[in-house]
CSV table of C-alpha atoms in Angstrom, one decimal:
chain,number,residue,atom,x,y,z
A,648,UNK,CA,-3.5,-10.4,-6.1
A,649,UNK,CA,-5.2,-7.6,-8.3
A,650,UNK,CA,-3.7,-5.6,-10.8
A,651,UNK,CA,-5.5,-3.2,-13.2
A,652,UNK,CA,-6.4,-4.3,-16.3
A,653,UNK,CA,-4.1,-4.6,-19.2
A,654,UNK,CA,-3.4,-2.1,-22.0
A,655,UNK,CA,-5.8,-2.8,-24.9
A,656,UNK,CA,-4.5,-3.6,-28.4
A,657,UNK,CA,-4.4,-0.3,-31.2
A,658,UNK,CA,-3.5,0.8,-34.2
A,659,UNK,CA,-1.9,3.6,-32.4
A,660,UNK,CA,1.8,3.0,-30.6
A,661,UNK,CA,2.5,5.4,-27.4
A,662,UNK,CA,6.5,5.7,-28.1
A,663,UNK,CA,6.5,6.9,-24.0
A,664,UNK,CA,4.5,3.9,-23.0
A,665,UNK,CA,6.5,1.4,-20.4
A,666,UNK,CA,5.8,-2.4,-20.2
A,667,UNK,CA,5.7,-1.3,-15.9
A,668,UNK,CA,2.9,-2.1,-14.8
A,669,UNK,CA,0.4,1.3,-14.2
A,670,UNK,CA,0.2,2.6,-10.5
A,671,UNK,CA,-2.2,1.6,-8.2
A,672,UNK,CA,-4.7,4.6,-7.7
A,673,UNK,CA,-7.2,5.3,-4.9
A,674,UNK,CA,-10.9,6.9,-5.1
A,675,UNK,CA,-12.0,6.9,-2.2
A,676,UNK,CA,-11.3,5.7,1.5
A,677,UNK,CA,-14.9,5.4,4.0
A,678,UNK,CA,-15.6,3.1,7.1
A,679,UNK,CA,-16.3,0.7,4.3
A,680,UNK,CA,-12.5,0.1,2.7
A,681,UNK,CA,-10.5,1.7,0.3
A,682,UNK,CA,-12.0,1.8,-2.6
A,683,UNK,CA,-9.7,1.7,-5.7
A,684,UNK,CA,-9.8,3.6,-9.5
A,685,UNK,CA,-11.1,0.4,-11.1
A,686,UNK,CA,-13.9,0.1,-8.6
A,687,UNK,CA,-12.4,-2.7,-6.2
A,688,UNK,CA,-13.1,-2.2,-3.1
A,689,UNK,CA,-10.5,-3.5,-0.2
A,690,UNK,CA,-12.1,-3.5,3.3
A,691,UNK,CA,-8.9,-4.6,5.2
A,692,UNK,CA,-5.7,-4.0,5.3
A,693,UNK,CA,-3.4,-4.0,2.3
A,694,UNK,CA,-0.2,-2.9,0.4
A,695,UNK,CA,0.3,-1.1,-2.8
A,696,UNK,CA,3.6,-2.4,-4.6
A,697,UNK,CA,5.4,-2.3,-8.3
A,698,UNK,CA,1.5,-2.1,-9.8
A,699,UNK,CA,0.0,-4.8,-7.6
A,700,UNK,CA,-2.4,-4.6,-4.5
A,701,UNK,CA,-1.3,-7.2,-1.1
A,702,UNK,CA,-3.7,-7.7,1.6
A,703,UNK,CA,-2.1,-7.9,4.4
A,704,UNK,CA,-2.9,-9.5,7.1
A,705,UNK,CA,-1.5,-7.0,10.6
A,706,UNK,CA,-2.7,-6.7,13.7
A,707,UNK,CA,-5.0,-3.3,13.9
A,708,UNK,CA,-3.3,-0.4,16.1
A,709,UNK,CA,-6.3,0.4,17.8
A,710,UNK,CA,-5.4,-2.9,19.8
A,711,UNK,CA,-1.5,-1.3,20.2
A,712,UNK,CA,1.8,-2.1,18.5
A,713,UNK,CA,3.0,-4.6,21.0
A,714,UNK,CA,1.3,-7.6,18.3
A,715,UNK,CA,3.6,-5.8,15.4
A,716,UNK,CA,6.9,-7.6,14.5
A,717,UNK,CA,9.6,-7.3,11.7
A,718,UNK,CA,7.7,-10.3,10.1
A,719,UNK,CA,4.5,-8.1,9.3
A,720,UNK,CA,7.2,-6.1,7.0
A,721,UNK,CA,8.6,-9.2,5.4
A,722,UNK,CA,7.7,-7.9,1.5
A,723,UNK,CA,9.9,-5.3,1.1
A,724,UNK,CA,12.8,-7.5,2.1
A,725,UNK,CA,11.9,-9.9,-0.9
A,726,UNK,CA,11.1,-7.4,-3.5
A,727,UNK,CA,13.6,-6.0,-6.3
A,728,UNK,CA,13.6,-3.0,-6.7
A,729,UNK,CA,12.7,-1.9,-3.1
A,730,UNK,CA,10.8,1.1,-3.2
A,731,UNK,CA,12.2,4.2,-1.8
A,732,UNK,CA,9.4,5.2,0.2
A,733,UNK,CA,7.1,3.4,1.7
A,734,UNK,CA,3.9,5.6,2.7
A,735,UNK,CA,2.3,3.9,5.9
A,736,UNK,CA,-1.3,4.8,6.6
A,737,UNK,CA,-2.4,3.8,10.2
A,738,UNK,CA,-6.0,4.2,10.0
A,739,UNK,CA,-8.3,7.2,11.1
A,740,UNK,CA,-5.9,8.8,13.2
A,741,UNK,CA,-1.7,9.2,13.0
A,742,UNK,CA,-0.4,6.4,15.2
A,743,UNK,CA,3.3,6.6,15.2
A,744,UNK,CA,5.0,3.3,15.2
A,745,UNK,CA,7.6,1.7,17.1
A,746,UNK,CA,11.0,2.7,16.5
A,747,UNK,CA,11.9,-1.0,15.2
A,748,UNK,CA,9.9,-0.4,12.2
A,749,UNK,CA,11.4,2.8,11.0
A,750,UNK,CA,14.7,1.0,11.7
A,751,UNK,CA,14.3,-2.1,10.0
A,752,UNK,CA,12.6,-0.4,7.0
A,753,UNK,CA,15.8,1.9,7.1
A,754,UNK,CA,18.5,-1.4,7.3
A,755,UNK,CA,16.7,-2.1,3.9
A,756,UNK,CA,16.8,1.1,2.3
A,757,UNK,CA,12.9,2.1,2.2
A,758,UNK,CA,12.4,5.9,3.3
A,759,UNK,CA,9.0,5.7,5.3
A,760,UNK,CA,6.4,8.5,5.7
A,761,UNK,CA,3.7,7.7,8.5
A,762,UNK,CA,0.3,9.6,8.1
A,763,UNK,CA,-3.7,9.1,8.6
A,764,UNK,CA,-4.8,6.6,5.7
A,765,UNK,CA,-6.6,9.2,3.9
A,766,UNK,CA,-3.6,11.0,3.8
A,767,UNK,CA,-1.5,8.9,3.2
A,768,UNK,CA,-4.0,7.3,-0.2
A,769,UNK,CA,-3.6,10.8,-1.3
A,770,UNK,CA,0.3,11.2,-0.9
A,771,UNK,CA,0.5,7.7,-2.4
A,772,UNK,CA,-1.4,9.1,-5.6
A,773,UNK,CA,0.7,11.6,-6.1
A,774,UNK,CA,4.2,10.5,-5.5
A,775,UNK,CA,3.2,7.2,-8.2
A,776,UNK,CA,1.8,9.3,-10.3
A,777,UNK,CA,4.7,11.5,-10.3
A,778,UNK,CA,7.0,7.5,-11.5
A,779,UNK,CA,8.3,7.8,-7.7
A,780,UNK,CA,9.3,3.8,-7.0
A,781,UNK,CA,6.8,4.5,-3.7
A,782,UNK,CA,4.7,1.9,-1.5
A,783,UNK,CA,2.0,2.0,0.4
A,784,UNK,CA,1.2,-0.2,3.2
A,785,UNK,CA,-2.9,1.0,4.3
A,786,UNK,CA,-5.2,0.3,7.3
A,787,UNK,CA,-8.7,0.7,7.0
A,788,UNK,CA,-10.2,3.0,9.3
A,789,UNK,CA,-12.7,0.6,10.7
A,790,UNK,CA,-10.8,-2.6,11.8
A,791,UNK,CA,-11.9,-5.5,9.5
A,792,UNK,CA,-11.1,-8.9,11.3
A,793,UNK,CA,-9.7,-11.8,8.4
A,794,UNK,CA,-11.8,-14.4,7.7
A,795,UNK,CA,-10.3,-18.1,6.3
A,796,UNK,CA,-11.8,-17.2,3.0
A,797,UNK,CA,-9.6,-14.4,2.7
A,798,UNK,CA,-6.4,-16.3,3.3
């Protein structure tokens, strides 16, 4: 788990400031990850939720959906609050998923939006910065195969 660093002690008090955890934000996304503000650098898949970053370990779509189950969506069933949008990336290219996703995200009451990862990093940006309670579940755009290490 990776969050950004905590708020350093002052003299000064921001009366607007919020114990919440800050937003995940992304620089960059290349063949080589996506790359993060505070320099991390995540080379597989992961998810962005309530201030922390997941990796996740999916199938890539590349391969199809038909290795995709409700199980690879299992976070948002145990998180409170659920966010109210989850912003899917699916890679280099828009791959639309199977109905059963959009349908089980709905039974729990996440909205989802499915774009290119790129796209999607940059809609993610916004709607957090913004204090949207938004998600973001991310596939690299080169497919990164998990190594025990990373378990």
């Amino acid at each position: 788990m990776h969050t950004s660093a905590p708020r350093r002690v002052s003299t000064i008090t921001n009366m607007l400031a919020s114990d919440i955890a800050p937003p995940v934000q992304v620089s960059n996304v290349s063949e080589k990850g996506i790359q993060l503000v505070d320099g991390l650098l995540l080379p597989s898949a992961c998810v962005f939720l309530e201030g922390q970053v997941f990796l996740w370990d999916v199938p890539s779509v590349p391969s199809g959906w038909a290795e995709w189950s409700k199980k690879h969506f299992e976070l948002f069933e145990t998180v409170v609050p659920r966010p109210e949008l989850l912003v899917f990336g699916t890679g280099p290219r828009l791959h639309m998923p199977p109905s059963f996703v959009r349908g089980h995200l709905r039974e729990l009451g996440i909205g989802l939006e499915v774009m290119d990862t790129r796209n999607a990093c940059s809609t993610y940006n916004m709607l957090s910065e913004e204090g949207r309670r938004v998600a973001a579940a991310l596939l690299p755009l080169q497919p990164h195969a998990w190594t025990k290490d990373q378990r």
